[in-house]
Amino acid sequence: VQLVESGGGLVQPGGSLRLSCAASGRTFSSYAMGWFRQVPGKEREFVAAISRSGIVKKYGDSVKGRFPISRDDAKNTVYLQMNSLKPEDTAVYYCAASTRMTADAGDFGSWGQGTQVTVSS
């Protein structure tokens, strides 16, 4: 599956952004989807994941309660609503697809190219 992220940009602290990840192909519903982020010099960090059914969701501790994840299988798209943004949320955000529900980056076989999110006043 091919993935393309969009929705990144510059936002002030306390603001919101919604990231989208559009998937190609007709098998989107068979994948669990995840969001990760990375800043230069640091390891890729788990942000959120959603199961194939959309019922089970997992979140990284740093975004829990602020970044709800959702999916729309009719549109082959997964979303990350980013609220109450902080400067430390600045990173390149990647979406990824896995055949199982997981928070381990190594279990995700398909990745998008990433979208930059910058939180700054």
Short mmCIF file of N, CA, C and O in Angstrom, two decimals:
data_model
loop_
_atom_site.label_atom_id
_atom_site.label_comp_id
_atom_site.label_asym_id
_atom_site.label_seq_id
_atom_site.Cartn_x
_atom_site.Cartn_y
_atom_site.Cartn_z
N VAL A 1 0.85 -1.18 0.00
CA VAL A 1 0.00 0.00 0.00
C VAL A 1 0.89 1.24 0.00
O VAL A 1 1.91 1.27 0.68
N GLN A 2 0.51 2.21 -0.82
CA GLN A 2 1.25 3.47 -0.86
C GLN A 2 0.52 4.53 -0.05
O GLN A 2 -0.71 4.61 -0.10
N LEU A 3 1.30 5.33 0.68
CA LEU A 3 0.73 6.28 1.63
C LEU A 3 1.24 7.68 1.35
O LEU A 3 2.44 7.87 1.09
N VAL A 4 0.36 8.65 1.42
CA VAL A 4 0.74 10.05 1.19
C VAL A 4 0.12 10.90 2.30
O VAL A 4 -1.10 10.99 2.42
N GLU A 5 1.00 11.55 3.08
CA GLU A 5 0.53 12.42 4.16
C GLU A 5 0.31 13.85 3.65
O GLU A 5 0.95 14.28 2.70
N SER A 6 -0.56 14.54 4.35
CA SER A 6 -0.78 15.96 4.07
C SER A 6 -1.30 16.63 5.34
O SER A 6 -1.70 15.95 6.29
N GLY A 7 -1.28 17.96 5.33
CA GLY A 7 -1.85 18.70 6.44
C GLY A 7 -0.85 19.32 7.40
O GLY A 7 -1.25 20.02 8.34
N GLY A 8 0.42 19.06 7.19
CA GLY A 8 1.42 19.65 8.06
C GLY A 8 1.57 21.14 7.81
O GLY A 8 1.00 21.69 6.87
N GLY A 9 2.34 21.79 8.67
CA GLY A 9 2.57 23.22 8.50
C GLY A 9 3.06 23.86 9.78
O GLY A 9 3.47 23.18 10.72
N LEU A 10 2.98 25.19 9.81
CA LEU A 10 3.40 25.97 10.95
C LEU A 10 2.17 26.39 11.75
O LEU A 10 1.20 26.90 11.18
N VAL A 11 2.22 26.19 13.04
CA VAL A 11 1.09 26.53 13.91
C VAL A 11 1.62 27.07 15.23
O VAL A 11 2.70 26.67 15.67
N GLN A 12 0.88 27.96 15.84
CA GLN A 12 1.28 28.51 17.13
C GLN A 12 1.00 27.54 18.26
O GLN A 12 0.08 26.71 18.15
N PRO A 13 1.74 27.65 19.33
CA PRO A 13 1.45 26.81 20.50
C PRO A 13 0.00 26.96 20.94
O PRO A 13 -0.54 28.08 20.95
N GLY A 14 -0.61 25.84 21.27
CA GLY A 14 -2.02 25.83 21.65
C GLY A 14 -2.96 25.64 20.49
O GLY A 14 -4.16 25.41 20.69
N GLY A 15 -2.44 25.72 19.29
CA GLY A 15 -3.26 25.57 18.10
C GLY A 15 -3.52 24.12 17.73
O GLY A 15 -3.12 23.19 18.44
N SER A 16 -4.18 23.94 16.57
CA SER A 16 -4.55 22.60 16.10
C SER A 16 -4.19 22.43 14.63
O SER A 16 -4.15 23.40 13.87
N LEU A 17 -3.95 21.19 14.28
CA LEU A 17 -3.77 20.79 12.89
C LEU A 17 -4.39 19.41 12.73
O LEU A 17 -4.44 18.63 13.70
N ARG A 18 -4.83 19.11 11.52
CA ARG A 18 -5.28 17.76 11.22
C ARG A 18 -4.44 17.20 10.09
O ARG A 18 -4.43 17.74 8.99
N LEU A 19 -3.75 16.12 10.40
CA LEU A 19 -3.00 15.42 9.38
C LEU A 19 -3.87 14.35 8.73
O LEU A 19 -4.68 13.71 9.40
N SER A 20 -3.67 14.18 7.43
CA SER A 20 -4.36 13.14 6.69
C SER A 20 -3.33 12.23 6.03
O SER A 20 -2.24 12.68 5.67
N CYS A 21 -3.71 11.00 5.86
CA CYS A 21 -2.86 10.04 5.17
C CYS A 21 -3.75 9.25 4.23
O CYS A 21 -4.59 8.47 4.68
N ALA A 22 -3.54 9.47 2.95
CA ALA A 22 -4.33 8.79 1.93
C ALA A 22 -3.58 7.56 1.44
O ALA A 22 -2.40 7.62 1.12
N ALA A 23 -4.30 6.45 1.37
CA ALA A 23 -3.71 5.19 0.94
C ALA A 23 -4.23 4.79 -0.43
O ALA A 23 -5.41 5.01 -0.74
N SER A 24 -3.35 4.21 -1.21
CA SER A 24 -3.77 3.71 -2.52
C SER A 24 -4.19 2.25 -2.37
O SER A 24 -3.88 1.60 -1.38
N GLY A 25 -4.89 1.76 -3.34
CA GLY A 25 -5.26 0.36 -3.32
C GLY A 25 -6.61 0.10 -2.66
O GLY A 25 -7.18 0.97 -2.01
N ARG A 26 -7.08 -1.11 -2.83
CA ARG A 26 -8.41 -1.46 -2.33
C ARG A 26 -8.36 -2.28 -1.05
O ARG A 26 -9.37 -2.78 -0.61
N THR A 27 -7.16 -2.39 -0.45
CA THR A 27 -7.03 -3.22 0.74
C THR A 27 -6.80 -2.41 2.00
O THR A 27 -6.37 -2.94 3.01
N PHE A 28 -7.10 -1.12 1.95
CA PHE A 28 -6.84 -0.25 3.10
C PHE A 28 -7.47 -0.79 4.37
O PHE A 28 -6.87 -0.76 5.43
N SER A 29 -8.68 -1.29 4.27
CA SER A 29 -9.39 -1.75 5.45
C SER A 29 -8.76 -2.97 6.11
O SER A 29 -9.11 -3.32 7.23
N SER A 30 -7.83 -3.61 5.44
CA SER A 30 -7.17 -4.78 6.02
C SER A 30 -5.91 -4.42 6.81
O SER A 30 -5.25 -5.30 7.36
N TYR A 31 -5.62 -3.13 6.89
CA TYR A 31 -4.42 -2.68 7.59
C TYR A 31 -4.77 -1.91 8.86
O TYR A 31 -5.69 -1.08 8.87
N ALA A 32 -4.00 -2.18 9.90
CA ALA A 32 -3.94 -1.25 11.02
C ALA A 32 -3.05 -0.10 10.59
O ALA A 32 -2.10 -0.30 9.82
N MET A 33 -3.37 1.09 11.06
CA MET A 33 -2.64 2.28 10.64
C MET A 33 -2.03 2.98 11.84
O MET A 33 -2.60 2.99 12.94
N GLY A 34 -0.89 3.60 11.60
CA GLY A 34 -0.23 4.29 12.70
C GLY A 34 0.38 5.60 12.27
O GLY A 34 0.57 5.85 11.07
N TRP A 35 0.65 6.43 13.24
CA TRP A 35 1.37 7.67 13.06
C TRP A 35 2.61 7.65 13.96
O TRP A 35 2.54 7.26 15.13
N PHE A 36 3.70 8.09 13.38
CA PHE A 36 4.97 8.22 14.10
C PHE A 36 5.53 9.61 13.83
O PHE A 36 5.11 10.28 12.88
N ARG A 37 6.48 10.02 14.63
CA ARG A 37 7.14 11.30 14.37
C ARG A 37 8.62 11.19 14.66
O ARG A 37 9.04 10.32 15.44
N GLN A 38 9.37 12.07 14.04
CA GLN A 38 10.82 12.03 14.21
C GLN A 38 11.41 13.42 14.09
O GLN A 38 11.02 14.20 13.22
N VAL A 39 12.35 13.69 14.98
CA VAL A 39 13.13 14.92 14.89
C VAL A 39 14.57 14.52 14.61
O VAL A 39 15.00 13.41 14.96
N PRO A 40 15.33 15.38 13.97
CA PRO A 40 16.72 15.03 13.64
C PRO A 40 17.51 14.62 14.87
O PRO A 40 17.44 15.26 15.92
N GLY A 41 18.23 13.52 14.73
CA GLY A 41 19.09 13.05 15.80
C GLY A 41 18.40 12.19 16.84
O GLY A 41 19.04 11.73 17.78
N LYS A 42 17.09 11.99 16.66
CA LYS A 42 16.34 11.16 17.61
C LYS A 42 15.67 10.00 16.89
O LYS A 42 15.44 10.03 15.69
N GLU A 43 15.33 8.99 17.67
CA GLU A 43 14.64 7.84 17.11
C GLU A 43 13.19 8.20 16.77
O GLU A 43 12.61 9.12 17.35
N ARG A 44 12.65 7.44 15.85
CA ARG A 44 11.25 7.63 15.48
C ARG A 44 10.38 7.28 16.69
O ARG A 44 10.58 6.25 17.33
N GLU A 45 9.43 8.14 16.97
CA GLU A 45 8.58 8.00 18.15
C GLU A 45 7.16 7.61 17.76
O GLU A 45 6.56 8.21 16.86
N PHE A 46 6.61 6.66 18.45
CA PHE A 46 5.22 6.25 18.24
C PHE A 46 4.28 7.35 18.72
O PHE A 46 4.42 7.87 19.83
N VAL A 47 3.30 7.67 17.88
CA VAL A 47 2.31 8.69 18.23
C VAL A 47 0.94 8.05 18.48
O VAL A 47 0.36 8.22 19.55
N ALA A 48 0.44 7.31 17.50
CA ALA A 48 -0.90 6.73 17.64
C ALA A 48 -1.06 5.61 16.62
O ALA A 48 -0.39 5.58 15.59
N ALA A 49 -1.99 4.70 16.93
CA ALA A 49 -2.33 3.62 16.00
C ALA A 49 -3.80 3.29 16.14
O ALA A 49 -4.39 3.49 17.22
N ILE A 50 -4.36 2.79 15.05
CA ILE A 50 -5.77 2.42 15.04
C ILE A 50 -5.91 1.07 14.35
O ILE A 50 -5.26 0.79 13.35
N SER A 51 -6.77 0.24 14.90
CA SER A 51 -6.95 -1.10 14.38
C SER A 51 -7.71 -1.09 13.05
O SER A 51 -8.26 -0.07 12.64
N ARG A 52 -7.76 -2.25 12.42
CA ARG A 52 -8.47 -2.35 11.15
C ARG A 52 -9.95 -1.99 11.31
O ARG A 52 -10.55 -1.37 10.44
N SER A 53 -10.50 -2.38 12.44
CA SER A 53 -11.92 -2.10 12.68
C SER A 53 -12.16 -0.65 13.08
O SER A 53 -13.29 -0.17 13.03
N GLY A 54 -11.10 0.02 13.52
CA GLY A 54 -11.25 1.37 14.03
C GLY A 54 -11.66 1.43 15.48
O GLY A 54 -11.79 2.51 16.06
N ILE A 55 -11.84 0.27 16.10
CA ILE A 55 -12.32 0.24 17.47
C ILE A 55 -11.18 0.40 18.48
O ILE A 55 -11.30 1.11 19.47
N VAL A 56 -10.07 -0.28 18.20
CA VAL A 56 -8.95 -0.22 19.13
C VAL A 56 -7.99 0.88 18.72
O VAL A 56 -7.61 0.98 17.55
N LYS A 57 -7.61 1.71 19.68
CA LYS A 57 -6.68 2.79 19.44
C LYS A 57 -5.60 2.81 20.52
O LYS A 57 -5.90 2.52 21.68
N LYS A 58 -4.42 3.13 20.12
CA LYS A 58 -3.31 3.26 21.06
C LYS A 58 -2.66 4.61 20.87
O LYS A 58 -2.62 5.12 19.75
N TYR A 59 -2.10 5.15 21.96
CA TYR A 59 -1.47 6.45 21.90
C TYR A 59 -0.16 6.47 22.66
O TYR A 59 -0.01 5.80 23.70
N GLY A 60 0.78 7.25 22.16
CA GLY A 60 1.99 7.49 22.91
C GLY A 60 1.69 8.37 24.11
O GLY A 60 0.77 9.19 24.06
N ASP A 61 2.46 8.22 25.15
CA ASP A 61 2.20 8.95 26.39
C ASP A 61 2.23 10.46 26.19
O ASP A 61 1.47 11.20 26.83
N SER A 62 3.07 10.93 25.30
CA SER A 62 3.24 12.36 25.13
C SER A 62 2.07 13.03 24.40
O SER A 62 1.95 14.26 24.44
N VAL A 63 1.22 12.24 23.75
CA VAL A 63 0.11 12.84 22.99
C VAL A 63 -1.24 12.37 23.49
O VAL A 63 -2.28 12.83 22.98
N LYS A 64 -1.27 11.49 24.45
CA LYS A 64 -2.52 10.93 24.94
C LYS A 64 -3.45 12.05 25.40
O LYS A 64 -3.06 12.94 26.16
N GLY A 65 -4.68 12.01 24.90
CA GLY A 65 -5.66 13.01 25.27
C GLY A 65 -5.64 14.25 24.39
O GLY A 65 -6.51 15.12 24.51
N ARG A 66 -4.64 14.37 23.52
CA ARG A 66 -4.53 15.56 22.66
C ARG A 66 -4.66 15.23 21.17
O ARG A 66 -5.11 16.08 20.40
N PHE A 67 -4.25 14.04 20.73
CA PHE A 67 -4.15 13.68 19.32
C PHE A 67 -5.03 12.49 18.99
O PHE A 67 -4.54 11.37 18.77
N PRO A 68 -6.30 12.64 18.87
CA PRO A 68 -7.14 11.49 18.50
C PRO A 68 -6.88 11.03 17.07
O PRO A 68 -6.70 11.85 16.17
N ILE A 69 -6.85 9.71 16.90
CA ILE A 69 -6.66 9.11 15.58
C ILE A 69 -8.00 8.56 15.11
O ILE A 69 -8.82 8.09 15.91
N SER A 70 -8.23 8.62 13.81
CA SER A 70 -9.46 8.09 13.24
C SER A 70 -9.17 7.62 11.82
O SER A 70 -8.13 7.93 11.25
N ARG A 71 -10.13 6.88 11.27
CA ARG A 71 -9.98 6.41 9.90
C ARG A 71 -11.32 6.43 9.19
O ARG A 71 -12.38 6.30 9.85
N ASP A 72 -11.25 6.59 7.88
CA ASP A 72 -12.43 6.56 7.03
C ASP A 72 -12.12 5.59 5.90
O ASP A 72 -11.43 5.95 4.93
N ASP A 73 -12.58 4.37 6.02
CA ASP A 73 -12.25 3.36 5.02
C ASP A 73 -12.88 3.66 3.66
O ASP A 73 -12.35 3.24 2.64
N ALA A 74 -13.97 4.37 3.65
CA ALA A 74 -14.59 4.74 2.37
C ALA A 74 -13.69 5.69 1.57
O ALA A 74 -13.75 5.73 0.34
N LYS A 75 -12.85 6.43 2.29
CA LYS A 75 -11.94 7.38 1.65
C LYS A 75 -10.50 6.90 1.67
O LYS A 75 -9.60 7.62 1.25
N ASN A 76 -10.27 5.68 2.19
CA ASN A 76 -8.91 5.15 2.30
C ASN A 76 -7.98 6.13 2.99
O ASN A 76 -6.84 6.35 2.57
N THR A 77 -8.46 6.71 4.08
CA THR A 77 -7.70 7.77 4.74
C THR A 77 -7.70 7.58 6.25
O THR A 77 -8.71 7.21 6.84
N VAL A 78 -6.56 7.86 6.83
CA VAL A 78 -6.44 7.89 8.28
C VAL A 78 -6.06 9.32 8.68
O VAL A 78 -5.35 10.01 7.96
N TYR A 79 -6.59 9.74 9.81
CA TYR A 79 -6.41 11.13 10.26
C TYR A 79 -5.73 11.17 11.63
O TYR A 79 -5.89 10.26 12.45
N LEU A 80 -5.03 12.25 11.85
CA LEU A 80 -4.50 12.54 13.18
C LEU A 80 -4.88 13.99 13.50
O LEU A 80 -4.35 14.92 12.91
N GLN A 81 -5.83 14.14 14.40
CA GLN A 81 -6.24 15.47 14.85
C GLN A 81 -5.30 15.90 15.97
O GLN A 81 -5.25 15.26 17.01
N MET A 82 -4.58 16.97 15.76
CA MET A 82 -3.56 17.40 16.71
C MET A 82 -4.05 18.67 17.40
O MET A 82 -4.18 19.72 16.77
N ASN A 83 -4.35 18.55 18.68
CA ASN A 83 -4.87 19.66 19.47
C ASN A 83 -3.88 20.08 20.57
O ASN A 83 -3.01 19.30 20.95
N SER A 84 -4.06 21.28 21.05
CA SER A 84 -3.21 21.80 22.14
C SER A 84 -1.73 21.58 21.84
O SER A 84 -0.97 21.06 22.66
N LEU A 85 -1.35 21.96 20.66
CA LEU A 85 0.02 21.70 20.20
C LEU A 85 1.04 22.45 21.03
O LEU A 85 0.81 23.59 21.47
N LYS A 86 2.18 21.78 21.20
CA LYS A 86 3.30 22.32 21.98
C LYS A 86 4.54 22.38 21.09
O LYS A 86 4.66 21.62 20.12
N PRO A 87 5.48 23.23 21.43
CA PRO A 87 6.72 23.28 20.63
C PRO A 87 7.41 21.93 20.53
O PRO A 87 8.00 21.60 19.48
N GLU A 88 7.31 21.12 21.56
CA GLU A 88 7.95 19.81 21.53
C GLU A 88 7.25 18.81 20.61
O GLU A 88 7.73 17.70 20.41
N ASP A 89 6.11 19.20 20.05
CA ASP A 89 5.45 18.37 19.04
C ASP A 89 6.04 18.58 17.66
O ASP A 89 5.68 17.88 16.71
N THR A 90 6.94 19.53 17.53
CA THR A 90 7.58 19.79 16.24
C THR A 90 8.36 18.57 15.79
O THR A 90 9.20 18.05 16.52
N ALA A 91 8.07 18.11 14.57
CA ALA A 91 8.69 16.90 14.03
C ALA A 91 8.19 16.67 12.62
O ALA A 91 7.25 17.34 12.17
N VAL A 92 8.80 15.71 11.97
CA VAL A 92 8.22 15.17 10.74
C VAL A 92 7.31 14.01 11.15
O VAL A 92 7.73 13.13 11.89
N TYR A 93 6.09 14.06 10.66
CA TYR A 93 5.10 13.05 11.01
C TYR A 93 4.91 12.10 9.84
O TYR A 93 4.72 12.53 8.70
N TYR A 94 4.95 10.81 10.17
CA TYR A 94 4.82 9.77 9.17
C TYR A 94 3.59 8.90 9.47
O TYR A 94 3.35 8.57 10.64
N CYS A 95 2.88 8.51 8.44
CA CYS A 95 1.89 7.47 8.65
C CYS A 95 2.44 6.16 8.11
O CYS A 95 3.36 6.14 7.28
N ALA A 96 1.90 5.08 8.61
CA ALA A 96 2.40 3.76 8.28
C ALA A 96 1.28 2.74 8.38
O ALA A 96 0.30 2.94 9.10
N ALA A 97 1.47 1.64 7.66
CA ALA A 97 0.48 0.57 7.62
C ALA A 97 1.09 -0.73 8.11
O ALA A 97 2.25 -1.04 7.80
N SER A 98 0.30 -1.48 8.87
CA SER A 98 0.74 -2.76 9.40
C SER A 98 -0.36 -3.79 9.26
O SER A 98 -1.55 -3.46 9.29
N THR A 99 0.04 -5.04 9.16
CA THR A 99 -0.97 -6.10 9.09
C THR A 99 -1.51 -6.47 10.47
O THR A 99 -2.42 -7.29 10.56
N ARG A 100 -0.93 -5.87 11.51
CA ARG A 100 -1.46 -6.14 12.84
C ARG A 100 -1.42 -4.87 13.68
O ARG A 100 -0.67 -3.95 13.39
N MET A 101 -2.21 -4.85 14.71
CA MET A 101 -2.28 -3.70 15.60
C MET A 101 -1.05 -3.69 16.49
O MET A 101 -0.81 -4.61 17.26
N THR A 102 -0.27 -2.63 16.40
CA THR A 102 1.00 -2.57 17.10
C THR A 102 1.46 -1.13 17.24
O THR A 102 0.99 -0.25 16.50
N ALA A 103 2.35 -0.92 18.19
CA ALA A 103 2.98 0.40 18.34
C ALA A 103 4.46 0.34 17.97
O ALA A 103 5.17 1.33 18.12
N ASP A 104 4.90 -0.81 17.49
CA ASP A 104 6.31 -1.03 17.16
C ASP A 104 6.56 -0.64 15.71
O ASP A 104 5.98 -1.25 14.79
N ALA A 105 7.42 0.34 15.51
CA ALA A 105 7.69 0.81 14.16
C ALA A 105 8.17 -0.32 13.25
O ALA A 105 7.91 -0.30 12.04
N GLY A 106 8.88 -1.27 13.81
CA GLY A 106 9.40 -2.38 13.03
C GLY A 106 8.34 -3.28 12.43
O GLY A 106 8.62 -4.04 11.50
N ASP A 107 7.12 -3.19 12.94
CA ASP A 107 6.02 -4.02 12.44
C ASP A 107 5.24 -3.35 11.31
O ASP A 107 4.33 -3.95 10.76
N PHE A 108 5.61 -2.11 11.01
CA PHE A 108 4.93 -1.39 9.95
C PHE A 108 5.73 -1.53 8.66
O PHE A 108 6.89 -1.14 8.60
N GLY A 109 5.09 -2.06 7.63
CA GLY A 109 5.81 -2.36 6.40
C GLY A 109 5.74 -1.29 5.34
O GLY A 109 6.57 -1.26 4.42
N SER A 110 4.77 -0.41 5.45
CA SER A 110 4.60 0.64 4.44
C SER A 110 4.61 1.99 5.15
O SER A 110 3.94 2.15 6.19
N TRP A 111 5.32 2.94 4.56
CA TRP A 111 5.47 4.26 5.17
C TRP A 111 5.23 5.35 4.14
O TRP A 111 5.55 5.19 2.95
N GLY A 112 4.69 6.46 4.60
CA GLY A 112 4.59 7.63 3.76
C GLY A 112 5.89 8.40 3.76
O GLY A 112 6.86 8.03 4.43
N GLN A 113 5.91 9.51 3.03
CA GLN A 113 7.13 10.30 2.90
C GLN A 113 7.30 11.30 4.04
O GLN A 113 8.37 11.88 4.20
N GLY A 114 6.26 11.51 4.81
CA GLY A 114 6.34 12.40 5.96
C GLY A 114 5.84 13.80 5.65
O GLY A 114 5.89 14.26 4.50
N THR A 115 5.35 14.47 6.69
CA THR A 115 4.93 15.86 6.57
C THR A 115 5.44 16.62 7.79
O THR A 115 5.35 16.14 8.91
N GLN A 116 5.97 17.80 7.55
CA GLN A 116 6.58 18.58 8.62
C GLN A 116 5.52 19.33 9.41
O GLN A 116 4.65 20.01 8.84
N VAL A 117 5.62 19.23 10.72
CA VAL A 117 4.79 20.01 11.63
C VAL A 117 5.72 20.85 12.50
O VAL A 117 6.62 20.31 13.14
N THR A 118 5.50 22.15 12.49
CA THR A 118 6.31 23.06 13.29
C THR A 118 5.40 23.86 14.20
O THR A 118 4.47 24.52 13.72
N VAL A 119 5.67 23.78 15.49
CA VAL A 119 4.88 24.52 16.48
C VAL A 119 5.77 25.61 17.05
O VAL A 119 6.74 25.33 17.77
N SER A 120 5.44 26.84 16.73
CA SER A 120 6.29 27.95 17.14
C SER A 120 5.50 29.25 17.10
O SER A 120 4.60 29.42 16.27
N SER A 121 5.84 30.14 18.00
CA SER A 121 5.22 31.46 17.99
C SER A 121 6.06 32.44 17.18
O SER A 121 5.69 33.61 17.04
#
